[in-house]
mmCIF file of C-alpha atoms and ligand atoms in Angstrom:
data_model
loop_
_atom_site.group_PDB
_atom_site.id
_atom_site.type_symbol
_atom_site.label_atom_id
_atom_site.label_comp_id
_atom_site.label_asym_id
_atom_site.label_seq_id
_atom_site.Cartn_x
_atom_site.Cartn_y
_atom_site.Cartn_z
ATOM 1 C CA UNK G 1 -11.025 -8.074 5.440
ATOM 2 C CA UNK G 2 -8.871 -11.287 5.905
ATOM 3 C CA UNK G 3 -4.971 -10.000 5.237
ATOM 4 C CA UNK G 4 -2.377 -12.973 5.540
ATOM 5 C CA UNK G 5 1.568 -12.062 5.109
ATOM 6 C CA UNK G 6 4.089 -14.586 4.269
ATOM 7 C CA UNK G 7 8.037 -13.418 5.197
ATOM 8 C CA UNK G 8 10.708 -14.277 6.502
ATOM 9 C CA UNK G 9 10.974 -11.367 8.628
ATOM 10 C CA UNK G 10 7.532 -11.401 10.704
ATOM 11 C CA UNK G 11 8.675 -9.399 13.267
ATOM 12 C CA UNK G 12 8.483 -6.658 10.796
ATOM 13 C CA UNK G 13 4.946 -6.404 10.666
ATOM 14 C CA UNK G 14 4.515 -5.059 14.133
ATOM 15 C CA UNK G 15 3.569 -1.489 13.541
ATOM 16 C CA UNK G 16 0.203 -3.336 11.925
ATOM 17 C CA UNK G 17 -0.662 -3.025 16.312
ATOM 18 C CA UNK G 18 -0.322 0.658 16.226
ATOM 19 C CA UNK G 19 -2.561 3.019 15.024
ATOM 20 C CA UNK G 20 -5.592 3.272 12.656
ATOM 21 C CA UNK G 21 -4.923 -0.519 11.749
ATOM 22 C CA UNK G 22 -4.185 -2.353 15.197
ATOM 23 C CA UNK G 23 -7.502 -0.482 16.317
ATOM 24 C CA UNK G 24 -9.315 -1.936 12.881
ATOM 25 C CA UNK G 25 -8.243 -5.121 14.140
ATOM 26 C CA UNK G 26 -9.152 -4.715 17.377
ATOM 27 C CA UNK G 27 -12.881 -3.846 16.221
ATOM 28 C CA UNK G 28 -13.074 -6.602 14.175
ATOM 29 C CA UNK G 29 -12.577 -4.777 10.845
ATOM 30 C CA UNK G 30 -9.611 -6.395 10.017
ATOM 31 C CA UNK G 31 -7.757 -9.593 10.467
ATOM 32 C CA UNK G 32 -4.034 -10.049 9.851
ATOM 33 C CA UNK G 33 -2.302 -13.342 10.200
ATOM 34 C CA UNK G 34 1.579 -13.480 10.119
ATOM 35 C CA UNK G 35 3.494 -16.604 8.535
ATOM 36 C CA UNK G 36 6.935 -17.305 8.639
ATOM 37 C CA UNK G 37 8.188 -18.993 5.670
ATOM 38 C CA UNK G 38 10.311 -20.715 7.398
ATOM 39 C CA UNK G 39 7.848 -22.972 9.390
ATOM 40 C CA UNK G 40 7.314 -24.293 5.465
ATOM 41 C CA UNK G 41 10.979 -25.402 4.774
ATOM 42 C CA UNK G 42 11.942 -29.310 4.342
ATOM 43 C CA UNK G 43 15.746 -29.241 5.681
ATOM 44 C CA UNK G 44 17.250 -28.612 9.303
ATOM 45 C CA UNK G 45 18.438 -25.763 8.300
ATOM 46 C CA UNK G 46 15.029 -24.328 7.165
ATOM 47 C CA UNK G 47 16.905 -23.301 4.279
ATOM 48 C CA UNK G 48 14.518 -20.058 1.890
ATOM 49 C CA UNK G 49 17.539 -19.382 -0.640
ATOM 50 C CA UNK G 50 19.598 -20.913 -3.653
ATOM 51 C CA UNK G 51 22.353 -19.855 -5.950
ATOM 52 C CA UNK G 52 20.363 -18.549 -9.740
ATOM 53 C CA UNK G 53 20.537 -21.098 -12.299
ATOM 54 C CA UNK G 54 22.488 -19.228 -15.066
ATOM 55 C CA UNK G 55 24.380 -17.718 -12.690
ATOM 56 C CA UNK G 56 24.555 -14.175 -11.429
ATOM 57 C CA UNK G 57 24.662 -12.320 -8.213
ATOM 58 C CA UNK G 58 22.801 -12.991 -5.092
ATOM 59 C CA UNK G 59 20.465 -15.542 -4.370
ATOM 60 C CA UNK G 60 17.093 -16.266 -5.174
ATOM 61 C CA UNK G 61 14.064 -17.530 -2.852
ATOM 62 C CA UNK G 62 13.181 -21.537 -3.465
ATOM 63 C CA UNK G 63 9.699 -22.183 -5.237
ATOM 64 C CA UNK G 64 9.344 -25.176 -2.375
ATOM 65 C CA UNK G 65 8.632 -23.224 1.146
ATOM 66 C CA UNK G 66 6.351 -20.640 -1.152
ATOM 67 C CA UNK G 67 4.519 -23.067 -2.642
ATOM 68 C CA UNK G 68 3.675 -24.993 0.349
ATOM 69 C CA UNK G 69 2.939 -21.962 2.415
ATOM 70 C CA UNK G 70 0.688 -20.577 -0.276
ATOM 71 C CA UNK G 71 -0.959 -23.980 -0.587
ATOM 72 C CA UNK G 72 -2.022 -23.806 3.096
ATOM 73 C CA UNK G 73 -3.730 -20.933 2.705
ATOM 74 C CA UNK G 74 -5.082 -20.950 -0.555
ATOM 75 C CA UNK G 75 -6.659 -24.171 0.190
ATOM 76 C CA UNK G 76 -8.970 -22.520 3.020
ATOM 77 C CA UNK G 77 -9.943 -19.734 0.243
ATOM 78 C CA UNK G 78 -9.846 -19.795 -3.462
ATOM 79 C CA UNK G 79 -10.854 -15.979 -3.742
ATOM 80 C CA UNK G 80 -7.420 -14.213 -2.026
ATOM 81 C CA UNK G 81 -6.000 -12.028 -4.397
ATOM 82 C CA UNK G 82 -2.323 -12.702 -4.443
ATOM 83 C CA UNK G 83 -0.034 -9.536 -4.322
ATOM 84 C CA UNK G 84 3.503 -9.679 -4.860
ATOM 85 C CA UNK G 85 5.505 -6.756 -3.899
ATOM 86 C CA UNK G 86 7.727 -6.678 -6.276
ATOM 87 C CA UNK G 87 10.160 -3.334 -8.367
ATOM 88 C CA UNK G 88 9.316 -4.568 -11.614
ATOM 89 C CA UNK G 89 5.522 -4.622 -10.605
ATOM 90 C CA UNK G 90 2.489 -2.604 -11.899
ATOM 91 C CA UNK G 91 3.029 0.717 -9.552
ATOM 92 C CA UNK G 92 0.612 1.115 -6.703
ATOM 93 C CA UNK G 93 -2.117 3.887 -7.264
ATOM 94 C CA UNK G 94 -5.222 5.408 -5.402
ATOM 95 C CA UNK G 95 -7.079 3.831 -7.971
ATOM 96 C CA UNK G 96 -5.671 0.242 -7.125
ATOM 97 C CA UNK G 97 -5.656 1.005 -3.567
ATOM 98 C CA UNK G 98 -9.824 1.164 -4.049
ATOM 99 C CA UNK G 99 -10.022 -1.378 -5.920
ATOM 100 C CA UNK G 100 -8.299 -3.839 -3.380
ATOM 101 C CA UNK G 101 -9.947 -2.161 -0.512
ATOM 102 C CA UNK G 102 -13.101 -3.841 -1.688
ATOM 103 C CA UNK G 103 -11.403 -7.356 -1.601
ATOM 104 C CA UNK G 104 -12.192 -9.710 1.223
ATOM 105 C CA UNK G 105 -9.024 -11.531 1.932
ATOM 106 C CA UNK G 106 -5.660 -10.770 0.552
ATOM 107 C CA UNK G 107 -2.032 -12.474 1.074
ATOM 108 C CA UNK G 108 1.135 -10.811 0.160
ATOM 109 C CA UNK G 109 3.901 -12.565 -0.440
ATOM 110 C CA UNK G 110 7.466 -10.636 1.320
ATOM 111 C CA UNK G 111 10.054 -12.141 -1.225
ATOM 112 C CA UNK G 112 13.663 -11.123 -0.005
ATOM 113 C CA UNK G 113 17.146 -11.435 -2.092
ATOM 114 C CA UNK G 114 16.836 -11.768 -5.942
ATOM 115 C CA UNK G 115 12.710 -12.316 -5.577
ATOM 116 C CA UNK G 116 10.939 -15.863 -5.726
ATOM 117 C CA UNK G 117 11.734 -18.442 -7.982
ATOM 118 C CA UNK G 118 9.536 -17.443 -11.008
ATOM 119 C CA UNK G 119 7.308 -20.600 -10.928
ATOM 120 C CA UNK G 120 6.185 -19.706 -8.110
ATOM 121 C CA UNK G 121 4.058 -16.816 -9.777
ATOM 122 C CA UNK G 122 3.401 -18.982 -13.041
ATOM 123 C CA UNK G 123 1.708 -21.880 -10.565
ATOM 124 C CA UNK G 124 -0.475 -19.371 -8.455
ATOM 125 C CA UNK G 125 -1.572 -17.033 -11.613
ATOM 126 C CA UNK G 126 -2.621 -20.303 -12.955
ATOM 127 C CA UNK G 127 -5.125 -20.773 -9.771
ATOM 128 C CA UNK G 128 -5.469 -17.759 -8.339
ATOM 129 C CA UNK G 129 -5.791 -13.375 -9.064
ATOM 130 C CA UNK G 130 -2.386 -12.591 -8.024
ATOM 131 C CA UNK G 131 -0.913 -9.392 -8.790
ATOM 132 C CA UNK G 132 2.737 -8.119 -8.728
ATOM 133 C CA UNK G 133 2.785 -4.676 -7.561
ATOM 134 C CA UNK G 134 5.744 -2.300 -6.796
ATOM 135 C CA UNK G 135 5.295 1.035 -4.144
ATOM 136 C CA UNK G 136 7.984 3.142 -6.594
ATOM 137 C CA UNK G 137 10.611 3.125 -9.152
ATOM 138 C CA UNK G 138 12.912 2.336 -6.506
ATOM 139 C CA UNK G 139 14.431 -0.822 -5.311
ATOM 140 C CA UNK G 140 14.156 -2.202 -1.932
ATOM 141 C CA UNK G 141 15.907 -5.139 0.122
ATOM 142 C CA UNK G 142 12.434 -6.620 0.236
ATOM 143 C CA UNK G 143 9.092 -6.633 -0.041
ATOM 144 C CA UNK G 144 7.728 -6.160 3.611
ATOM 145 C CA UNK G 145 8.047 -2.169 3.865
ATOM 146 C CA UNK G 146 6.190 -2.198 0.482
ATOM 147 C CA UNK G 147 3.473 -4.377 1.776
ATOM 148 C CA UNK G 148 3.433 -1.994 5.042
ATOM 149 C CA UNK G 149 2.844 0.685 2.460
ATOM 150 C CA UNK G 150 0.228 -1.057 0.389
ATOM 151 C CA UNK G 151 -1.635 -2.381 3.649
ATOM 152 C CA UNK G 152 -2.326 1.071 4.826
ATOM 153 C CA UNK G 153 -3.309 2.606 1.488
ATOM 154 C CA UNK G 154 -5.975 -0.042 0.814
ATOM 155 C CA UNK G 155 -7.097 -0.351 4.874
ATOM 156 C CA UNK G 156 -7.745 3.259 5.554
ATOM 157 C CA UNK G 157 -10.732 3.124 2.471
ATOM 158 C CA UNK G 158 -12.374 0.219 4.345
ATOM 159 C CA UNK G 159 -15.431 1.819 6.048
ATOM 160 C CA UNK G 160 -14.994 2.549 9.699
ATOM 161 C CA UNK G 161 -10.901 2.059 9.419
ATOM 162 C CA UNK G 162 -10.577 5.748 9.555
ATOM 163 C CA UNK G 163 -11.947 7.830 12.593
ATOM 164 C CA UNK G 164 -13.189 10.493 10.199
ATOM 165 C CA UNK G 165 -15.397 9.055 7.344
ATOM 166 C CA UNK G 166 -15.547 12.634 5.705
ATOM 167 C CA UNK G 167 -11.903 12.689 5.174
ATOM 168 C CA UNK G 168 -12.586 10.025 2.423
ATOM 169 C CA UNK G 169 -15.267 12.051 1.443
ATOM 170 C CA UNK G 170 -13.423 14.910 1.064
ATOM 171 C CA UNK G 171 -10.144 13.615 -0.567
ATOM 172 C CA UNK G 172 -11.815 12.442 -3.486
ATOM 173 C CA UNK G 173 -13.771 15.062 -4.334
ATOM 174 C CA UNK G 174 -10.420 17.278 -3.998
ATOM 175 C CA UNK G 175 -8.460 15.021 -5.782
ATOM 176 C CA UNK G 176 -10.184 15.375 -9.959
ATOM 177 C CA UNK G 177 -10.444 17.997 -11.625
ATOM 178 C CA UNK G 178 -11.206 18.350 -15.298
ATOM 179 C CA UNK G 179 -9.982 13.995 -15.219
ATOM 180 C CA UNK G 180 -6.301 15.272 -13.605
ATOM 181 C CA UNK G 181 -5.768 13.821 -10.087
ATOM 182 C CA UNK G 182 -4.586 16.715 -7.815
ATOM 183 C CA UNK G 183 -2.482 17.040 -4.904
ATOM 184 C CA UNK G 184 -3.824 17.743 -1.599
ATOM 185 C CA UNK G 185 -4.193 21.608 -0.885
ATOM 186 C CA UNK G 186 -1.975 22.472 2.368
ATOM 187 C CA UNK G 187 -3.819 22.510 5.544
ATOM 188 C CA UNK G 188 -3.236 24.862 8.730
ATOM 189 C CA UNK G 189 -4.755 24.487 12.287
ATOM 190 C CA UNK G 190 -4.407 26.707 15.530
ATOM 191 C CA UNK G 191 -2.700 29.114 16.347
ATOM 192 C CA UNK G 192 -3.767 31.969 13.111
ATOM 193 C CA UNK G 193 -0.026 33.254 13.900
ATOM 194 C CA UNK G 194 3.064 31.270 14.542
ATOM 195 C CA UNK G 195 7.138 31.897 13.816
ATOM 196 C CA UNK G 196 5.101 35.352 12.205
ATOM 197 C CA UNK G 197 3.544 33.181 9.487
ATOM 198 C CA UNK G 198 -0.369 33.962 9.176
ATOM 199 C CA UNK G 199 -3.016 31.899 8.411
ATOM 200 C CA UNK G 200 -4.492 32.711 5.009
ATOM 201 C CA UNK G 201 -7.373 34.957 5.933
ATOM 202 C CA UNK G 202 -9.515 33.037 3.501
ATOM 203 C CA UNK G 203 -9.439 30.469 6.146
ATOM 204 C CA UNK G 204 -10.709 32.005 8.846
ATOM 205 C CA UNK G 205 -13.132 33.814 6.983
ATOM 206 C CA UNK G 206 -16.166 31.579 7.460
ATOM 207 C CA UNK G 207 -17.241 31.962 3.710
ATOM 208 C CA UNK G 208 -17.210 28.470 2.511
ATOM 209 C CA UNK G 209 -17.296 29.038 -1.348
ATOM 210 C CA UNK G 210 -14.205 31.282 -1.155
ATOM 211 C CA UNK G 211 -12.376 28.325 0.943
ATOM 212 C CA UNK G 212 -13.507 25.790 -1.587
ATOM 213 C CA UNK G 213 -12.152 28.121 -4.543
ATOM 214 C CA UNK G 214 -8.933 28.820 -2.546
ATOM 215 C CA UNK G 215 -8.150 25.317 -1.942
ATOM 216 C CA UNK G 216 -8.908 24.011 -5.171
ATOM 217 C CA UNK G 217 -6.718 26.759 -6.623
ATOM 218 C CA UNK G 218 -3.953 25.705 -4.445
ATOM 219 C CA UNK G 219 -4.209 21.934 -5.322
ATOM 220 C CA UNK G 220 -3.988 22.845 -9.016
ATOM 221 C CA UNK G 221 -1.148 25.436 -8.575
ATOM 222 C CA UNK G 222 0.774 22.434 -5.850
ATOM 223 C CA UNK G 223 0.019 19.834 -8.603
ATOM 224 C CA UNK G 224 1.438 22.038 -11.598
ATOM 225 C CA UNK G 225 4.554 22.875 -9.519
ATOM 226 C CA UNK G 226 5.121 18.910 -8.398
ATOM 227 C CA UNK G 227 3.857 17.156 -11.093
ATOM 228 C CA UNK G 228 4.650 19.428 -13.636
ATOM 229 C CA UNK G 229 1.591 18.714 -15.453
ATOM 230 C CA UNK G 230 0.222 21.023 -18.342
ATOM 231 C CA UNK G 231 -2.429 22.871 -18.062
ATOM 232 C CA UNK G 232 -5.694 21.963 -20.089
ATOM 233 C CA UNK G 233 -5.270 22.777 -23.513
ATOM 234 C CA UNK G 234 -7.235 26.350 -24.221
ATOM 235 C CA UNK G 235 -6.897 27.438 -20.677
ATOM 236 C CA UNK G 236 -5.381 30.387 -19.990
HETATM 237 N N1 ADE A 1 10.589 -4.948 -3.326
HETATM 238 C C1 ADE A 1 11.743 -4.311 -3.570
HETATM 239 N N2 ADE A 1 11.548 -3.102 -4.076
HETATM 240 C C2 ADE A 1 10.196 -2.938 -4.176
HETATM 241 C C3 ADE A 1 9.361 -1.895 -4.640
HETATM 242 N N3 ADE A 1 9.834 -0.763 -5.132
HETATM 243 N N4 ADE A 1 8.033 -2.098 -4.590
HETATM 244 C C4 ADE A 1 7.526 -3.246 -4.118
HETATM 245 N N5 ADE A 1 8.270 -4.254 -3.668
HETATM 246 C C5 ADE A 1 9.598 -4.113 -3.696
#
């Protein structure tokens, strides 16, 4: 997968070295290119920002530099998918998060400030899949710890990104049940005693059936207590 990032902040896209990604890249899984929007401006200043016609606070990202930078890489490939991080996105799921992992070349665009100048998304979505997507119903300063967050979600389902292919495996077979997605049941490793907390036998036991049972009983109980979510209708 091809990933290009367009900010004006590239230096915060270094932890994409570390880790499960930097190795991806350095296998040839991956390939990330950083852009700095401001190598796209047209004044000395390399001016990104204007006051909001209609006034109101802050300032808002010119369509110019985005639309130039985009242009440059669009140009090479007509197929990127487009993702705006963005709060007032479509919210980021496990379900998107496959979906994208399938894609071969994406480019988010880091807006800053008030967001982009709105033609810039009218223009693309007229020549491109681009998608706005948020991480949360929160509201960050801007959109490169969002696209840190979305990079890793949709990289670690690209096969051979992850050291352990059966952790996929296993995650999404834990995660339905009876159509509701279910937190993660908790996990323990050595020692079987620590701070006088035990292990839960069923653990150690060896019988896998009773581990599968016991974990699936904890996701449902973890997901009822987090999510808050109802039980089936006519279960007891
Ligand atoms: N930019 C600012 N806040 C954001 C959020 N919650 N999700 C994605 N991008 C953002």
């Amino acid at each position: 997968m091809k990933i290009d990032l367009i900010s004006i902040f590239p230096d915060y896209f270094a932890p994409l070295k570390l880790s499960l990604i930097g190795k991806a890249e350095q296998d040839g899984l991956l390939k990330i290119e950083i852009h700095d929007l401001r190598d796209f401006t047209s004044d000395v200043h390399r001016t990104v920002d204007d006051t909001p016609y209609g006034g109101g606070a802050g300032m808002v990202m010119k369509a110019q530099p985005w639309g130039d930078a985009t242009d440059a890489i669009i140009e090479n490939d007509p197929q990127v998918i487009v993702i705006v991080p963005t709060p007032s996105g479509q919210v980021l799921t496990q379900e998107i998060a496959e979906q994208l992992s399938t894609a071969d070349h994406l480019l988010f665009l880091c807006g800053r400030y008030e967001g982009i100048d709105a033609r810039v998304m009218t223009d693309l979505s007229a020549r491109v899949d681009l998608r706005e997507v948020s991480i949360g119903d929160y509201v960050l300063a801007g959109g490169e710890v969002a696209a840190l967050v979305m990079i890793e979600a949709i990289t670690r389902l690209i096969p051979g990104v992850l050291g352990n292919a059966a952790s996929l495996i296993e995650e999404s077979h834990s995660l339905v049940q009876d159509n509701q997605t279910l937190l993660e049941y908790p996990n323990f490793t050595k020692p079987p005693v620590w701070r006088g907390l035990q292990v839960p036998d069923v653990l150690t036991s060896g019988n896998h059936g009773e581990i599968a049972k016991w974990r699936a009983a904890q996701a449902v109980a973890r997901t009822e207590k987090i999510k808050q979510v109802k039980p089936p209708e006519g279960a007891q």
